[in-house]
XYZ file of C-alpha atoms in Angstrom:
685
model
C 34.958 122.089 105.084
C 37.291 119.094 105.357
C 36.846 118.169 101.734
C 37.884 121.638 100.686
C 41.069 121.350 102.756
C 41.846 117.897 101.603
C 44.573 117.876 98.734
C 43.206 115.101 96.732
C 43.108 116.390 93.176
C 45.587 117.654 90.757
C 43.730 120.835 90.491
C 44.134 121.516 94.173
C 47.769 120.421 93.963
C 48.537 122.868 91.101
C 46.818 125.653 93.011
C 48.711 124.869 96.185
C 51.993 124.618 94.170
C 51.578 128.034 92.534
C 50.466 129.760 95.816
C 53.343 128.040 97.686
C 55.887 129.163 95.156
C 54.591 132.820 95.271
C 54.392 132.901 99.062
C 57.686 131.104 99.678
C 59.361 133.482 97.100
C 57.944 136.619 98.802
C 58.663 135.399 102.377
C 62.176 134.505 101.251
C 62.737 137.965 99.787
C 61.154 139.539 102.730
C 63.388 137.647 105.225
C 66.585 138.370 103.238
C 65.595 142.037 102.992
C 64.874 142.073 106.707
C 68.171 140.437 107.568
C 69.988 142.867 105.390
C 68.303 145.874 106.921
C 68.970 144.525 110.490
C 72.586 144.051 109.693
C 72.791 147.452 108.065
C 71.174 149.115 111.063
C 73.552 147.350 113.426
C 76.579 148.319 111.350
C 75.452 151.911 110.940
C 75.081 152.142 114.730
C 78.500 150.753 115.331
C 80.100 153.161 112.712
C 78.303 156.067 114.285
C 79.471 155.159 117.781
C 82.989 154.708 116.513
C 82.876 158.170 114.864
C 81.734 159.795 118.093
C 84.430 157.960 119.963
C 87.141 159.026 117.621
C 86.051 162.646 117.781
C 86.140 162.631 121.582
C 89.369 160.642 122.087
C 91.971 163.481 121.334
C 90.323 165.935 123.720
C 89.945 163.359 126.387
C 93.439 162.209 126.041
C 94.774 165.785 126.463
C 92.590 166.101 129.666
C 93.819 162.781 130.784
C 97.420 163.810 130.497
C 96.762 166.718 132.912
C 94.467 164.551 135.182
C 91.554 166.906 134.566
C 88.677 164.623 135.500
C 86.131 167.591 135.447
C 87.038 168.277 131.824
C 86.639 164.670 130.982
C 83.164 164.544 132.617
C 82.104 167.626 130.672
C 83.291 166.146 127.445
C 81.509 162.858 127.687
C 78.226 164.195 129.108
C 76.829 165.652 125.806
C 77.269 162.267 124.152
C 74.300 160.990 126.253
C 72.031 163.310 124.129
C 71.772 160.490 121.560
C 68.733 158.449 122.501
C 70.446 155.119 122.092
C 73.649 155.894 124.060
C 73.205 154.730 127.661
C 76.684 154.750 129.200
C 80.080 156.521 128.554
C 83.138 155.866 130.689
C 86.838 156.774 130.695
C 89.357 154.460 132.358
C 93.058 154.897 132.952
C 95.770 152.458 132.014
C 95.204 150.468 135.106
C 91.570 150.072 134.403
C 90.330 152.574 137.066
C 87.218 154.567 136.066
C 88.082 158.275 135.908
C 84.711 159.512 134.646
C 81.372 157.918 133.801
C 77.969 159.175 132.628
C 74.805 157.093 132.459
C 71.612 158.035 130.778
C 68.566 158.580 133.071
C 66.567 155.596 134.229
C 69.364 153.172 133.364
C 70.696 150.563 135.741
C 74.339 150.022 135.099
C 74.197 146.548 136.665
C 71.519 145.404 134.171
C 73.554 146.656 131.283
C 76.318 144.080 132.232
C 73.716 141.237 132.285
C 71.895 141.979 129.039
C 73.154 141.040 125.606
C 71.016 143.651 123.712
C 73.693 146.363 123.892
C 76.540 147.501 121.615
C 79.798 148.628 123.110
C 82.521 150.554 121.259
C 85.932 151.031 122.929
C 88.761 153.426 121.871
C 92.286 153.529 123.209
C 93.474 156.916 124.281
C 97.003 157.194 122.980
C 99.473 159.963 122.252
C 102.771 159.384 120.422
C 102.017 155.633 120.549
C 101.891 155.853 124.318
C 98.645 154.312 125.864
C 96.967 156.446 128.559
C 93.594 154.924 128.946
C 90.367 153.766 127.174
C 87.084 155.513 126.222
C 84.038 153.075 126.121
C 80.609 154.029 124.714
C 77.699 151.691 125.249
C 74.412 151.973 123.304
C 71.069 149.957 123.511
C 69.071 148.474 120.621
C 66.428 151.280 120.496
C 67.722 152.613 117.227
C 67.557 149.095 115.660
C 64.000 148.425 117.021
C 62.713 151.636 115.399
C 64.157 150.375 111.982
C 62.615 146.949 112.507
C 59.184 148.474 113.425
C 59.111 150.568 110.237
C 60.214 147.821 107.876
C 57.822 145.287 109.609
C 54.833 147.354 108.653
C 56.064 147.692 105.162
C 56.774 143.969 104.708
C 53.330 142.992 106.141
C 51.617 145.194 103.682
C 53.682 143.698 100.890
C 52.899 140.143 101.961
C 49.077 140.767 101.905
C 49.199 142.440 98.560
C 51.303 139.575 97.029
C 48.973 136.876 98.479
C 45.922 138.475 96.879
C 47.634 138.836 93.441
C 49.083 135.257 93.622
C 45.702 133.728 94.330
C 44.179 135.423 91.360
C 46.970 134.374 88.986
C 46.943 130.888 90.260
C 43.234 130.316 89.642
C 43.630 131.597 86.093
C 46.786 129.511 85.314
C 45.311 126.403 86.890
C 42.375 126.441 84.420
C 44.691 127.015 81.371
C 47.216 124.216 82.338
C 44.869 121.483 83.747
C 42.298 120.985 80.907
C 44.486 118.822 78.547
C 46.186 117.057 81.468
C 42.874 116.027 82.873
C 41.858 114.766 79.506
C 44.898 112.606 79.299
C 44.250 111.322 82.926
C 40.768 110.333 81.923
C 41.979 108.494 78.879
C 44.622 106.588 80.951
C 41.922 105.623 83.479
C 39.732 104.156 80.722
C 42.665 102.079 79.294
C 43.611 100.842 82.828
C 40.046 99.762 83.562
C 39.455 98.044 80.243
C 42.984 96.849 79.431
C 42.279 98.048 75.829
C 45.504 99.266 74.494
C 43.897 100.322 71.168
C 42.446 103.485 72.615
C 44.424 106.688 71.824
C 44.392 110.227 73.148
C 43.593 113.234 70.893
C 46.195 116.051 70.560
C 44.517 119.443 71.416
C 47.592 121.514 71.163
C 51.272 121.601 69.783
C 52.858 122.664 73.065
C 54.457 120.242 75.592
C 50.979 118.800 76.541
C 50.505 117.993 72.919
C 53.869 116.325 72.864
C 52.875 114.421 75.967
C 49.720 113.205 74.143
C 51.883 112.067 71.212
C 54.297 110.232 73.602
C 51.393 108.765 75.450
C 50.116 107.203 72.203
C 53.502 105.982 71.224
C 53.808 104.321 74.621
C 50.532 102.621 74.071
C 51.847 101.221 70.796
C 55.066 99.992 72.538
C 53.122 98.379 75.288
C 50.809 96.670 72.858
C 53.899 95.147 71.117
C 55.746 94.229 74.297
C 52.690 92.613 75.870
C 52.897 89.953 73.186
C 56.576 89.157 73.993
C 56.183 89.490 77.807
C 54.762 86.025 78.478
C 57.395 84.107 76.606
C 60.123 86.202 78.234
C 58.793 85.626 81.683
C 58.955 81.852 81.113
C 62.529 82.153 79.812
C 63.714 84.275 82.695
C 62.066 81.932 85.157
C 64.050 79.034 83.773
C 67.327 81.003 83.851
C 66.775 81.904 87.497
C 66.289 78.331 88.354
C 69.500 77.285 86.681
C 71.387 80.222 88.335
C 69.993 79.234 91.799
C 71.200 75.731 91.205
C 74.741 76.939 90.213
C 74.850 79.194 93.248
C 74.018 76.426 95.462
C 76.807 74.304 93.970
C 79.316 77.128 94.324
C 78.247 77.610 97.968
C 78.498 73.907 98.962
C 80.811 72.291 96.440
C 84.650 72.273 96.371
C 85.702 73.480 92.855
C 88.801 71.345 92.768
C 87.601 67.870 93.638
C 83.787 68.366 93.046
C 83.223 67.128 96.653
C 81.123 68.824 99.217
C 83.162 71.653 100.746
C 83.675 72.682 104.337
C 80.452 74.739 104.689
C 78.367 71.803 103.364
C 80.270 69.396 105.759
C 79.375 71.373 108.806
C 75.816 71.969 107.737
C 75.449 68.210 107.047
C 76.907 67.424 110.411
C 74.608 69.638 112.281
C 71.568 68.333 110.363
C 72.461 64.741 111.421
C 72.902 65.802 115.041
C 69.496 67.401 115.079
C 67.916 64.015 114.134
C 66.775 61.967 117.180
C 68.534 58.615 117.785
C 70.998 59.282 114.951
C 74.362 57.429 114.983
C 77.284 57.925 112.717
C 81.045 57.742 112.484
C 83.143 60.737 111.500
C 86.415 59.948 109.838
C 89.183 62.643 109.431
C 91.889 62.099 106.876
C 95.026 64.090 106.316
C 97.407 63.145 103.477
C 100.957 62.178 104.262
C 103.512 63.332 101.716
C 101.232 65.735 99.848
C 103.590 68.720 100.508
C 106.431 66.860 98.891
C 104.396 66.379 95.797
C 103.675 70.118 95.633
C 107.308 70.949 96.226
C 108.814 68.482 93.753
C 106.199 68.204 90.942
C 104.359 71.487 91.382
C 100.934 72.647 92.480
C 99.255 71.519 89.277
C 100.241 67.963 90.110
C 99.102 68.434 93.632
C 95.656 69.476 92.416
C 95.387 66.490 90.154
C 96.427 64.311 92.986
C 93.663 65.707 95.263
C 91.163 65.032 92.492
C 92.307 61.319 92.213
C 92.211 60.959 96.023
C 88.532 62.262 96.087
C 87.590 59.601 93.590
C 89.183 56.890 95.666
C 87.500 58.107 98.853
C 83.991 58.050 97.167
C 84.629 54.531 96.060
C 85.275 53.428 99.721
C 81.851 54.382 100.981
C 78.213 54.064 100.266
C 76.328 56.441 98.054
C 74.364 57.855 100.967
C 77.553 58.601 102.937
C 79.238 61.970 102.690
C 82.774 62.624 101.449
C 83.901 66.229 101.849
C 87.104 68.162 101.415
C 87.765 70.697 104.219
C 90.661 72.345 102.476
C 94.271 71.660 101.639
C 94.940 67.959 101.967
C 92.225 67.316 104.579
C 89.234 65.190 103.907
C 86.316 63.849 105.957
C 83.849 60.996 105.727
C 80.541 60.843 107.500
C 79.311 57.269 107.626
C 75.609 57.167 108.713
C 74.264 54.332 110.889
C 77.607 53.088 112.167
C 78.524 53.199 115.915
C 80.818 50.239 116.441
C 84.569 49.968 116.198
C 84.676 46.848 113.986
C 82.711 48.239 111.021
C 84.383 51.620 111.334
C 87.801 49.874 111.313
C 86.860 48.015 108.071
C 86.097 51.367 106.424
C 89.274 52.988 107.662
C 91.366 50.035 106.550
C 89.770 50.189 103.106
C 90.567 53.875 102.858
C 94.129 53.232 104.049
C 94.726 50.483 101.404
C 93.087 52.591 98.596
C 95.369 55.618 99.358
C 98.431 53.451 99.355
C 97.984 52.332 95.748
C 100.168 54.201 93.250
C 98.640 57.237 91.537
C 99.699 57.975 88.023
C 99.567 61.713 87.054
C 100.739 62.752 83.667
C 103.131 59.839 83.397
C 104.622 60.385 86.916
C 104.066 57.705 89.591
C 103.035 59.409 92.890
C 102.553 57.643 96.330
C 100.662 59.217 99.262
C 99.227 57.615 102.424
C 96.779 58.982 104.933
C 96.768 59.591 108.686
C 93.193 58.750 109.754
C 91.337 59.695 112.963
C 87.881 58.207 113.810
C 85.175 59.346 116.264
C 81.464 58.400 116.883
C 78.275 60.329 117.470
C 76.872 60.454 120.095
C 79.507 58.521 122.066
C 82.510 60.914 121.502
C 80.674 64.186 121.414
C 77.255 65.665 120.928
C 78.095 68.905 119.166
C 79.794 69.716 115.818
C 82.692 71.490 117.543
C 83.383 68.519 119.856
C 83.122 65.860 117.071
C 85.435 67.782 114.703
C 87.995 68.497 117.490
C 87.990 64.837 118.629
C 88.352 63.518 115.180
C 91.229 66.031 114.479
C 92.935 64.799 117.656
C 92.621 61.199 116.741
C 94.138 62.008 113.321
C 97.105 63.824 114.979
C 97.625 60.771 117.181
C 97.949 58.515 114.105
C 100.452 61.085 112.512
C 102.571 61.039 115.736
C 102.644 57.211 115.761
C 104.265 57.058 112.331
C 101.450 57.999 109.749
C 99.760 55.699 107.289
C 97.460 54.306 110.115
C 94.154 55.014 111.746
C 93.372 55.787 115.432
C 90.070 56.048 117.372
C 89.425 59.000 119.635
C 89.608 58.375 123.337
C 89.235 60.912 126.125
C 92.855 60.074 127.030
C 93.827 61.823 123.832
C 91.954 64.894 124.965
C 93.513 64.755 128.281
C 96.925 64.556 126.701
C 95.980 67.592 124.530
C 94.930 69.534 127.560
C 97.998 68.575 129.425
C 100.105 69.740 126.418
C 98.342 73.098 126.383
C 98.896 73.429 130.131
C 102.566 72.594 129.914
C 102.958 75.081 126.968
C 101.386 77.838 129.102
C 103.757 76.866 132.024
C 106.786 77.096 129.738
C 105.726 80.591 128.678
C 105.274 81.563 132.411
C 108.671 79.948 133.259
C 110.322 82.218 130.594
C 108.702 85.274 132.118
C 109.428 84.373 135.775
C 113.002 83.103 135.298
C 112.289 79.467 136.317
C 114.913 78.077 134.049
C 118.404 77.317 135.430
C 121.707 76.144 133.855
C 123.533 73.065 135.095
C 127.086 72.406 133.966
C 128.744 68.978 133.334
C 132.525 69.093 133.443
C 134.494 67.777 130.486
C 137.734 66.168 131.475
C 141.048 65.673 129.820
C 141.919 62.041 129.010
C 143.542 61.609 132.425
C 140.149 62.330 134.083
C 141.614 64.961 136.316
C 141.859 68.322 134.615
C 138.807 70.237 133.608
C 139.029 72.838 130.825
C 135.487 72.589 129.348
C 131.872 72.268 130.547
C 128.619 71.570 128.735
C 125.644 73.899 129.627
C 122.550 71.910 130.243
C 119.160 73.488 130.858
C 116.859 72.540 133.749
C 113.422 73.764 134.625
C 112.932 74.625 138.360
C 109.195 73.908 138.372
C 107.270 75.387 141.348
C 105.391 72.119 141.950
C 107.352 69.326 140.077
C 110.723 70.430 141.208
C 113.770 70.013 138.846
C 112.528 68.983 135.325
C 114.889 67.672 132.678
C 115.087 69.030 129.089
C 113.519 66.021 127.512
C 110.200 66.927 129.305
C 109.887 70.329 127.604
C 112.468 71.039 124.835
C 110.594 68.818 122.171
C 107.317 70.489 123.024
C 108.970 73.958 122.809
C 110.454 73.013 119.364
C 106.972 71.910 118.117
C 105.208 75.158 119.205
C 107.698 77.922 118.411
C 109.080 78.534 121.989
C 112.548 77.077 121.357
C 113.944 80.418 120.137
C 113.003 82.219 123.371
C 114.542 79.336 125.393
C 117.662 79.338 123.289
C 118.071 83.087 123.658
C 117.857 82.673 127.443
C 120.410 79.786 127.394
C 122.877 81.782 125.287
C 122.641 84.874 127.427
C 123.116 82.976 130.683
C 125.917 80.598 129.434
C 127.895 83.593 128.054
C 127.325 85.527 131.285
C 128.602 82.618 133.405
C 131.644 82.042 131.165
C 132.545 85.766 131.361
C 132.201 85.538 135.251
C 134.545 82.521 135.419
C 137.118 84.268 133.237
C 137.105 87.295 135.587
C 137.566 84.968 138.537
C 140.459 82.838 137.147
C 142.014 84.843 134.394
C 141.851 81.906 132.124
C 139.295 80.540 129.591
C 136.963 77.668 130.660
C 135.247 76.641 127.444
C 131.432 76.338 127.658
C 129.514 74.348 125.128
C 125.847 75.138 124.355
C 123.372 72.889 122.557
C 121.575 74.598 119.689
C 118.328 73.467 118.062
C 118.355 73.599 114.208
C 115.015 75.602 114.539
C 117.030 78.509 116.191
C 119.270 78.939 113.205
C 117.697 81.349 110.608
C 119.017 81.661 107.067
C 119.352 85.475 107.244
C 122.075 85.422 109.963
C 120.248 87.140 112.688
C 121.098 84.244 115.038
C 124.813 84.656 114.473
C 124.470 88.492 114.932
C 122.865 87.843 118.354
C 125.671 85.442 119.421
C 128.359 87.917 118.430
C 126.482 90.812 120.182
C 126.090 88.975 123.401
C 129.746 87.859 123.500
C 130.707 91.584 122.969
C 128.280 92.571 125.658
C 130.034 90.634 128.336
C 133.506 91.161 126.902
C 134.070 87.503 126.309
C 137.522 86.419 124.995
C 137.949 84.281 121.880
C 137.691 80.459 122.062
C 135.370 80.538 125.092
C 132.111 79.311 123.675
C 131.319 76.080 121.823
C 128.144 75.694 119.817
C 126.870 72.137 119.582
C 124.772 71.135 116.568
C 123.763 67.760 115.307
C 125.468 66.497 112.052
C 122.093 66.507 110.175
C 122.109 70.402 110.630
C 125.299 70.570 108.588
C 124.628 68.031 105.780
C 124.860 70.620 103.021
C 128.199 72.350 103.181
C 127.034 75.041 100.740
C 123.852 75.999 102.713
C 123.460 79.449 104.417
C 123.706 77.630 107.797
C 127.285 76.465 106.865
C 128.209 80.120 105.992
C 126.864 81.270 109.365
C 128.983 78.660 111.093
C 132.078 79.891 109.324
C 131.314 83.476 110.648
C 131.172 82.101 114.187
C 134.433 80.259 113.641
C 136.140 83.419 112.389
C 134.983 85.259 115.543
C 136.448 82.546 117.750
C 133.423 80.495 118.569
C 134.104 76.721 118.094
C 131.662 74.417 116.439
C 131.023 70.897 117.893
C 129.054 68.073 116.295
C 126.891 66.500 118.983
C 125.842 62.761 119.098
C 128.225 62.033 116.105
C 127.778 58.753 114.468
C 123.935 58.519 114.681
C 123.054 60.862 111.850
C 122.508 60.133 108.192
C 125.224 62.221 106.642
C 128.367 61.052 105.004
C 131.749 61.173 106.968
C 133.375 62.759 103.825
C 131.718 66.057 104.496
C 133.930 66.669 107.495
C 136.884 67.617 105.552
C 134.959 70.507 103.993
C 133.574 71.916 107.267
C 135.043 74.190 109.945
C 134.534 71.635 112.758
C 136.445 71.890 116.000
C 135.115 69.051 118.152
C 133.321 65.725 117.628
C 131.289 64.307 120.437
C 130.923 60.587 120.062
C 127.383 59.471 120.908
C 126.971 57.545 124.152
C 125.417 54.617 122.355
C 128.896 53.701 120.979
C 130.566 54.207 124.356
C 128.117 51.912 126.376
C 129.020 48.755 124.582
C 132.707 49.059 124.167
C 133.453 46.600 126.984
C 131.333 43.890 125.527
C 131.307 44.673 121.723
C 134.442 44.801 119.555
C 132.414 46.464 116.815
C 131.773 49.438 119.051
C 135.526 49.750 119.839
C 136.365 49.583 116.184
C 133.880 52.339 115.364
C 135.173 54.587 118.152
C 138.746 54.020 117.047
C 137.813 54.839 113.425
C 136.208 58.113 114.544
C 139.127 59.113 116.794
C 141.628 58.273 113.979
C 139.737 60.150 111.331
C 139.270 63.215 113.662
C 142.991 63.176 114.471
C 143.939 63.369 110.802
C 141.544 66.244 110.286
C 142.912 68.077 113.475
C 139.451 67.825 115.119
C 139.330 67.095 118.791
C 137.033 64.249 120.191
C 134.876 64.123 123.293
C 133.487 60.755 124.457
C 130.034 61.204 125.945
C 128.431 58.916 128.539
C 131.597 57.438 130.092
C 130.239 55.592 133.141
C 132.727 52.795 133.917
C 136.478 52.620 134.503
C 136.782 49.922 131.790
C 135.281 52.418 129.314
C 137.814 55.078 130.572
C 140.753 52.677 130.066
C 139.770 51.735 126.550
C 139.395 55.456 125.591
C 142.785 56.131 127.046
C 144.200 53.363 124.881
C 142.439 54.918 121.796
C 143.922 58.390 122.515
C 140.528 60.064 122.958
C 141.040 63.758 123.666
C 138.268 64.563 126.224
C 135.817 62.609 128.522
C 132.395 63.418 129.693
C 130.165 61.226 131.908
C 128.848 60.182 135.236
C 132.102 58.337 136.045
C 133.686 61.735 136.609
C 130.938 64.183 137.387
C 127.217 64.646 136.997
C 125.592 67.965 135.791
C 125.630 70.408 138.678
C 124.385 73.999 139.471
C 126.845 76.849 138.399
C 127.512 77.498 142.130
C 128.703 73.990 142.620
C 130.784 74.008 139.538
C 132.528 77.214 140.600
C 133.244 75.782 144.065
C 134.738 72.509 142.686
C 136.396 73.471 139.334
C 136.813 77.221 139.170
C 139.965 78.453 141.147
C 140.090 82.214 141.656
C 143.178 84.151 141.043
C 143.849 84.551 144.755
C 143.486 80.866 145.383
C 146.010 80.030 142.564
C 148.697 82.211 144.189
C 147.877 81.250 147.774
C 146.580 77.560 148.063
C 145.747 77.980 151.666
C 142.908 80.350 150.812
C 140.937 77.416 149.108
C 139.659 76.050 152.347
């Protein structure tokens, strides 16, 4: 029995296929027909109920107008004569039931709970005026009768179709399968014997005959291709081996320098760490001056330079050591079997000397150096991440110490890096929590008595460290992109204070604000912010002074100079801070809109003991006087310095001899005299 039911031959499969097609087709037609009849019966029932409802609605509306409930009841009662109608009701406009008839043996509550009912509702209207609603509810008895009739018909149709399909399938199976089974038998013989000279006979000219012809042609093709297959397999195998070799090179080799790339470097580093008792030195190299080569000669020269550097680095180490390019101008060396400072220093010195030699590229002489950081495994770290991080930190230490040198990693470096990150986070918190304050140092007239200017100096009121000077955090902020936020806060607070002093006194007290070159953008947004803040606080002209270093203004035609000119037109003065210590020519002053020169304190300190300092200060003051530029001497700390500056006719004085920087509150109490106090001096006390 099981063998009869098992579909394991093509004969059974063809029979099953033919029978399945016949049965599925018949069942599909029967289902579609049944669905159509069911839908038709439902639609006919609804149309019939709507017809009855439309016939009754005019009479019921008339009775409803006269509030004749008996007539309404008589009108709806005959409707129940239909076998499928179980409930008829009439409600007024408020939804109250005026009349209702229910078929015998029908529970009205059960009608609300069942879904096998059809309900038709008709509005009772006259002259577009609504008076109530007629509802007729019918059960599915009419539809069940139709389904029962068509069910018997379809069952008979299915049985007849099954018998006829079985007979036709048996006949067709025999006609179709004979030539196919012959081909299958021939193919089985060829498969078992691997004799591709055997051929199948063509018994007919139909599709089966064409299949036999194609089968024989296929055998001819196989016979020919079998001869070529072995040679082609050998050729493809060789090509795959070459492709795998190239893919490996692409994955682990830098295409520019032919050195191992970053991926290979990390894989190699991990493989060495996985070896027991392994010792090696990791050297990190970052080229100094590479950007200048790219900027001046172009990226093609930069690529050739990197290629030459790669050759020099390979010549500095043994053949079993690893030289890799991480990307950009960063290279690494892995020196196996070295764990002492002396041998590593020799290699680092050799690399340094090699890089310092002139490199000739297309006739151009190029010079670069390297900042080198060294670390050891396992002394300085036991993971890839730690070793790379520590070598990188040592390299940055050599950069910060002047470049073209090498430094060994120490945990002091890491502690400094952690401290730097901590301080950066504290600066961000200080900006959010308003920990910064402005101190003001008065700038006196030459007599050392009158104060018409003050310099705003930022301080950090640290929660734990107390008052912190700008030298402790401004350079760090400039290096890490925080100087703009700090500069914005200083500008806002200084302008706010200057506006407050003007309201108190009715006269301008000029406030100078130091500005980092990093704050000045070429698009002019920085100037727009200055002007907007001055307008915000209603600040009069000639109140604010912006201090910049002379190196910021070296190029008079730069966009920065154009921005300074805009500020000058608005009434914001420009001062050059620390004048005399920059690298620019004094001749550029005659082309710039400069209002004040601040002589650097290094010249003032030695005036009492050094005639050259006096000569330099005299030259600056004389030159500024001829250019109509005022001069401020910074760092005046002794009476002797004051006397010399008076003799040289300096315009303004600033220094500890007169006053130290002080909080805004103290500056107001000492130097800002409100309008009331000016008119009534007794009020001052």
